[in-house]
Short mmCIF file of C-alpha atoms in Angstrom, two decimals:
data_model
loop_
_atom_site.label_atom_id
_atom_site.label_comp_id
_atom_site.label_asym_id
_atom_site.label_seq_id
_atom_site.Cartn_x
_atom_site.Cartn_y
_atom_site.Cartn_z
CA MET A 1 -185.50 -81.16 18.16
CA ALA A 2 -185.77 -79.22 14.90
CA SER A 3 -188.39 -76.89 16.37
CA LYS A 4 -186.13 -75.63 19.12
CA ALA A 5 -184.82 -72.10 18.72
CA PHE A 6 -181.15 -71.23 18.39
CA VAL A 7 -179.65 -68.92 21.01
CA ASP A 8 -176.18 -67.45 21.43
CA LYS A 9 -173.78 -69.77 23.23
CA VAL A 10 -173.24 -67.14 25.93
CA LEU A 11 -176.97 -67.08 26.66
CA TRP A 12 -177.16 -70.88 26.58
CA ASP A 13 -174.27 -71.11 29.05
CA LEU A 14 -175.90 -68.54 31.33
CA THR A 15 -179.17 -70.48 31.38
CA TYR A 16 -177.22 -73.65 32.06
CA VAL A 17 -175.35 -72.15 35.02
CA GLN A 18 -178.53 -70.68 36.48
CA SER A 19 -180.23 -74.09 36.34
CA GLY A 20 -178.09 -75.33 39.21
CA ARG A 21 -177.51 -78.73 37.60
CA ARG A 22 -173.95 -79.89 38.19
CA ASP A 23 -173.73 -83.71 37.87
CA LYS A 24 -172.22 -84.68 34.53
CA ILE A 25 -171.20 -87.75 32.57
CA MET A 26 -168.55 -87.15 29.89
CA VAL A 27 -166.84 -88.99 27.07
CA GLN A 28 -163.88 -86.98 25.81
CA ASN A 29 -162.10 -87.21 22.45
CA LEU A 30 -163.41 -90.58 21.33
CA GLU A 31 -161.47 -91.29 18.12
CA VAL A 32 -163.57 -92.49 15.19
CA THR A 33 -163.50 -92.55 11.40
CA VAL A 34 -166.56 -90.84 10.00
CA ASN A 35 -168.14 -90.45 6.60
CA ALA A 36 -169.10 -86.87 7.36
CA GLY A 37 -168.12 -83.28 6.75
CA THR A 38 -165.57 -82.38 4.11
CA ASP A 39 -161.81 -82.43 3.74
CA VAL A 40 -159.68 -79.30 3.25
CA TRP A 41 -160.61 -79.22 -0.45
CA GLY A 42 -164.31 -79.36 0.31
CA ARG A 43 -164.72 -82.99 -0.77
CA LYS A 44 -167.12 -85.38 0.96
CA LYS A 45 -164.57 -87.91 2.18
CA LYS A 46 -164.15 -90.18 5.19
CA GLN A 47 -161.95 -88.61 7.83
CA ARG A 48 -160.71 -88.93 11.38
CA ALA A 49 -162.78 -87.22 14.06
CA LEU A 50 -162.63 -86.81 17.82
CA ILE A 51 -166.05 -86.95 19.48
CA SER A 52 -166.81 -85.48 22.89
CA VAL A 53 -170.14 -85.69 24.69
CA THR A 54 -171.22 -84.12 27.98
CA ILE A 55 -174.49 -85.15 29.63
CA THR A 56 -175.79 -82.99 32.46
CA LEU A 57 -178.23 -84.92 34.60
CA ASP A 58 -181.50 -83.39 35.72
CA ARG A 59 -180.96 -84.80 39.22
CA LYS A 60 -177.97 -85.93 41.25
CA PHE A 61 -176.90 -89.54 40.75
CA GLU A 62 -177.42 -90.24 44.45
CA SER A 63 -178.63 -93.83 44.16
CA ALA A 64 -175.71 -94.81 41.91
CA SER A 65 -173.19 -93.35 44.33
CA ALA A 66 -174.97 -94.77 47.40
CA THR A 67 -175.13 -98.33 46.04
CA ASP A 68 -171.88 -98.19 44.03
CA THR A 69 -173.72 -99.43 40.94
CA VAL A 70 -174.52 -98.06 37.51
CA ASP A 71 -178.28 -97.62 37.82
CA ASN A 72 -180.77 -95.38 36.03
CA SER A 73 -179.71 -92.31 38.01
CA THR A 74 -176.62 -92.14 35.79
CA VAL A 75 -175.47 -93.08 32.27
CA HIS A 76 -173.01 -95.90 31.52
CA TYR A 77 -170.18 -94.15 29.69
CA GLY A 78 -168.79 -97.42 28.32
CA ILE A 79 -172.08 -98.33 26.67
CA LEU A 80 -172.41 -94.75 25.43
CA SER A 81 -168.95 -94.85 23.82
CA LYS A 82 -169.72 -98.11 22.03
CA ALA A 83 -173.10 -96.79 20.87
CA ILE A 84 -171.45 -93.69 19.38
CA GLN A 85 -168.86 -95.82 17.57
CA ALA A 86 -171.57 -98.13 16.23
CA ARG A 87 -173.75 -95.25 15.05
CA LEU A 88 -170.91 -93.59 13.16
CA GLN A 89 -170.00 -96.77 11.30
CA ASP A 90 -173.00 -96.32 9.02
CA ASP A 91 -171.88 -95.94 5.41
CA GLY A 92 -174.04 -93.02 4.27
CA TRP A 93 -172.44 -89.56 4.18
CA LEU A 94 -173.66 -87.13 6.85
CA SER A 95 -173.31 -83.40 7.10
CA THR A 96 -171.50 -82.31 10.24
CA GLY A 97 -174.69 -80.74 11.57
CA ALA A 98 -176.64 -83.95 10.95
CA MET A 99 -173.94 -85.95 12.73
CA SER A 100 -174.23 -83.65 15.75
CA GLU A 101 -177.98 -84.26 15.80
CA SER A 102 -177.34 -88.00 15.50
CA LEU A 103 -175.04 -87.90 18.53
CA VAL A 104 -177.76 -86.22 20.60
CA ALA A 105 -180.23 -88.91 19.55
CA THR A 106 -177.72 -91.63 20.46
CA VAL A 107 -177.22 -90.13 23.92
CA LYS A 108 -180.97 -90.09 24.52
CA LYS A 109 -181.32 -93.70 23.43
CA VAL A 110 -178.53 -94.89 25.71
CA ALA A 111 -179.76 -92.78 28.64
CA GLY A 112 -183.21 -94.35 28.48
CA SER A 113 -185.16 -93.39 31.61
CA THR A 114 -182.30 -91.41 33.18
CA PRO A 115 -183.48 -87.79 33.59
CA ILE A 116 -181.30 -85.49 31.47
CA TYR A 117 -181.12 -81.71 31.68
CA ALA A 118 -178.70 -80.99 28.83
CA ILE A 119 -176.61 -82.67 26.14
CA GLU A 120 -173.49 -81.11 24.64
CA THR A 121 -171.64 -82.62 21.70
CA ASN A 122 -168.41 -81.64 19.99
CA ILE A 123 -167.06 -82.99 16.70
CA PHE A 124 -163.43 -82.13 15.95
CA TYR A 125 -161.76 -82.76 12.60
CA PRO A 126 -157.97 -82.62 13.20
CA LYS A 127 -157.31 -82.59 9.43
CA GLY A 128 -160.20 -80.29 8.58
CA SER A 129 -158.00 -77.22 8.22
CA MET A 130 -155.35 -76.39 5.62
CA PHE A 131 -153.68 -73.61 7.61
CA GLY A 132 -154.76 -74.25 11.19
CA ASP A 133 -155.15 -76.85 13.92
CA GLY A 134 -158.52 -78.22 12.85
CA VAL A 135 -162.23 -77.49 12.74
CA SER A 136 -164.93 -78.32 15.25
CA HIS A 137 -168.68 -78.09 15.61
CA SER A 138 -170.51 -78.08 18.92
CA LEU A 139 -174.21 -78.54 19.58
CA SER A 140 -175.73 -77.84 23.00
CA VAL A 141 -179.33 -78.80 23.74
CA THR A 142 -181.46 -78.48 26.86
CA GLU A 143 -184.23 -81.01 27.26
CA ALA A 144 -186.67 -78.82 29.20
CA ALA A 145 -186.13 -75.44 27.52
CA SER A 146 -186.87 -74.84 23.85
CA ALA A 147 -183.36 -73.59 23.12
CA ARG A 148 -180.14 -74.85 21.59
CA SER A 149 -176.71 -73.52 20.72
CA ASN A 150 -174.67 -74.43 17.67
CA VAL A 151 -171.09 -73.20 17.09
CA LEU A 152 -168.61 -73.74 14.24
CA TYR A 153 -164.99 -73.16 15.28
CA LEU A 154 -161.94 -72.66 13.03
CA ARG A 155 -158.91 -73.14 15.25
CA ASN A 156 -155.54 -71.34 15.07
CA LEU A 157 -155.30 -70.38 11.40
CA ARG A 158 -151.78 -69.08 10.72
CA ILE A 159 -151.77 -66.34 8.11
CA PRO A 160 -148.76 -64.18 7.11
CA CYS A 161 -149.43 -60.47 6.60
CA LEU A 162 -148.00 -57.01 7.18
CA ILE A 163 -149.19 -55.90 10.62
CA GLY A 164 -147.82 -53.52 13.24
CA VAL A 165 -146.89 -49.92 13.99
CA ASN A 166 -143.12 -50.39 14.37
CA SER A 167 -140.82 -49.66 11.44
CA ASN A 168 -139.37 -53.18 11.38
CA GLU A 169 -142.88 -54.64 11.14
CA ARG A 170 -143.46 -52.77 7.88
CA LEU A 171 -140.54 -54.55 6.19
CA GLN A 172 -141.70 -58.17 6.23
CA LYS A 173 -144.84 -60.18 6.73
CA GLN A 174 -145.31 -61.91 10.07
CA PRO A 175 -147.83 -64.58 11.06
CA VAL A 176 -151.07 -63.79 12.81
CA VAL A 177 -153.14 -66.54 14.40
CA VAL A 178 -156.86 -66.37 13.71
CA ASN A 179 -159.55 -68.11 15.75
CA LEU A 180 -163.10 -67.84 14.45
CA TRP A 181 -166.34 -68.98 16.06
CA ILE A 182 -169.62 -68.80 14.15
CA ASP A 183 -172.52 -68.98 16.56
CA GLY A 184 -176.02 -69.84 15.37
CA LEU A 185 -175.80 -71.11 11.79
CA GLU A 186 -179.30 -72.41 11.14
CA ASP A 187 -178.61 -74.34 7.93
CA ASN A 188 -176.64 -77.57 8.41
CA ALA A 189 -175.23 -77.24 4.90
CA ARG A 190 -173.50 -73.98 5.85
CA ILE A 191 -171.62 -75.68 8.67
CA ASP A 192 -169.72 -77.74 6.09
CA ASP A 193 -168.57 -74.63 4.23
CA TYR A 194 -165.65 -74.34 6.65
CA ALA A 195 -163.06 -75.00 3.91
CA LYS A 196 -164.45 -72.10 1.85
CA LEU A 197 -164.50 -69.92 4.96
CA GLU A 198 -160.88 -70.70 5.76
CA SER A 199 -159.76 -70.04 2.17
CA LEU A 200 -161.50 -66.67 2.21
CA LEU A 201 -159.83 -65.67 5.48
CA PHE A 202 -156.38 -66.66 4.23
CA GLU A 203 -156.79 -64.95 0.87
CA GLU A 204 -158.08 -61.67 2.28
CA ILE A 205 -155.97 -61.31 5.43
CA SER A 206 -152.71 -62.22 3.68
CA LYS A 207 -153.12 -59.13 1.46
CA THR A 208 -153.62 -56.67 4.31
CA GLU A 209 -151.21 -54.04 5.67
CA PHE A 210 -152.87 -52.87 8.87
CA GLN A 211 -151.06 -51.26 11.76
CA THR A 212 -153.42 -52.45 14.49
CA LEU A 213 -155.24 -55.67 15.24
CA GLU A 214 -158.32 -53.63 16.11
CA SER A 215 -158.62 -52.33 12.55
CA MET A 216 -157.87 -55.74 11.10
CA LEU A 217 -160.62 -57.34 13.19
CA GLU A 218 -163.35 -54.89 12.16
CA TRP A 219 -162.29 -55.08 8.51
CA THR A 220 -162.28 -58.89 8.58
CA VAL A 221 -165.79 -59.02 10.03
CA GLN A 222 -167.00 -56.76 7.23
CA ILE A 223 -165.32 -58.99 4.63
CA LEU A 224 -167.08 -62.01 6.11
CA ARG A 225 -170.41 -60.19 6.03
CA THR A 226 -170.13 -59.22 2.38
CA LYS A 227 -168.30 -62.22 0.90
CA PHE A 228 -169.38 -65.23 2.95
CA PHE A 229 -172.48 -64.63 5.07
CA VAL A 230 -174.80 -63.82 2.19
CA GLU A 231 -177.46 -66.49 2.72
CA LYS A 232 -180.76 -65.74 4.44
CA SER A 233 -180.13 -68.61 6.86
CA ASP A 234 -177.01 -66.76 8.10
CA GLU A 235 -178.84 -63.66 9.29
CA ASN A 236 -179.19 -64.61 12.98
CA ALA A 237 -175.61 -65.83 13.37
CA HIS A 238 -172.86 -64.08 15.31
CA ILE A 239 -169.15 -63.82 14.55
CA ARG A 240 -166.60 -64.11 17.33
CA LEU A 241 -163.14 -63.35 16.00
CA ARG A 242 -159.77 -63.38 17.78
CA ILE A 243 -156.46 -62.44 16.18
CA GLU A 244 -153.08 -62.96 17.85
CA LYS A 245 -149.57 -61.71 17.00
CA PRO A 246 -147.30 -64.43 18.40
CA LEU A 247 -144.02 -62.65 17.53
CA ALA A 248 -144.97 -59.21 18.84
CA VAL A 249 -144.09 -59.59 22.54
CA PRO A 250 -140.91 -61.62 23.19
CA PHE A 251 -141.83 -62.81 26.68
CA ALA A 252 -145.50 -63.66 26.07
CA ASP A 253 -147.10 -66.36 23.97
CA ALA A 254 -148.99 -63.68 22.08
CA PRO A 255 -150.97 -60.48 22.47
CA ALA A 256 -154.50 -60.89 21.15
CA VAL A 257 -157.62 -58.86 20.45
CA GLU A 258 -161.12 -60.34 20.19
CA ILE A 259 -164.50 -59.01 19.11
CA THR A 260 -168.02 -60.41 18.72
CA ARG A 261 -170.35 -58.99 16.09
CA PRO A 262 -173.68 -59.98 14.53
CA VAL A 263 -173.65 -61.17 10.93
CA ARG A 264 -176.41 -58.67 10.16
CA THR A 265 -176.29 -55.11 11.47
CA ASN A 266 -179.91 -54.20 10.72
#
């Protein structure tokens, strides 16, 4: 597992689609209490998490469907759910990245002899964000190929700032909604820096007075490059950043602009 190379999620998804595998077993939003990650103050505390797992089979589950039984052409999702709950009851603190790896190992153990093409896990902390709707980490692994994808996601951070070209928009701050995906962090310890990352975004964006989202996006990426992504293990990561202005267009949820940039430009 550890020897597999990280690839961008877009490339991982493309390889997945081209594989032609389509039969999946899923467990969605399994609620657990975990001793993993950090709270909004960066403390290592137990917290609520929602766990989702998707298993893509290497072959169709034809014998299970033909005999109407749960045989080794498929994976028993009830047993898988209980195995995940049992694994996460261990008392020792885990980093979020290590917990993702543990979920992959649990899937493999439960699957046994069932041929698996890919495993995708998602850990969502509903209370992992001070200003947004939570934080998640996803890990996607293919069994045959030596590639994996790993994405940290900060969801719907609401930050007040001066933004806009209209005269009324220069008079008072309005909220922008920030969504940030970090693709390809190689150090598990960096994944749990999401509270620091959120604080930096709030502190810096709240001081800005841009007229356009386009300028704000490019500036924010540069701030992240110089003030957060300073570790050598960050150098292969990519930043995907979306900013919305929910009050700008009365009859739309929000206009939004999104960019994707590498952490390192050279």
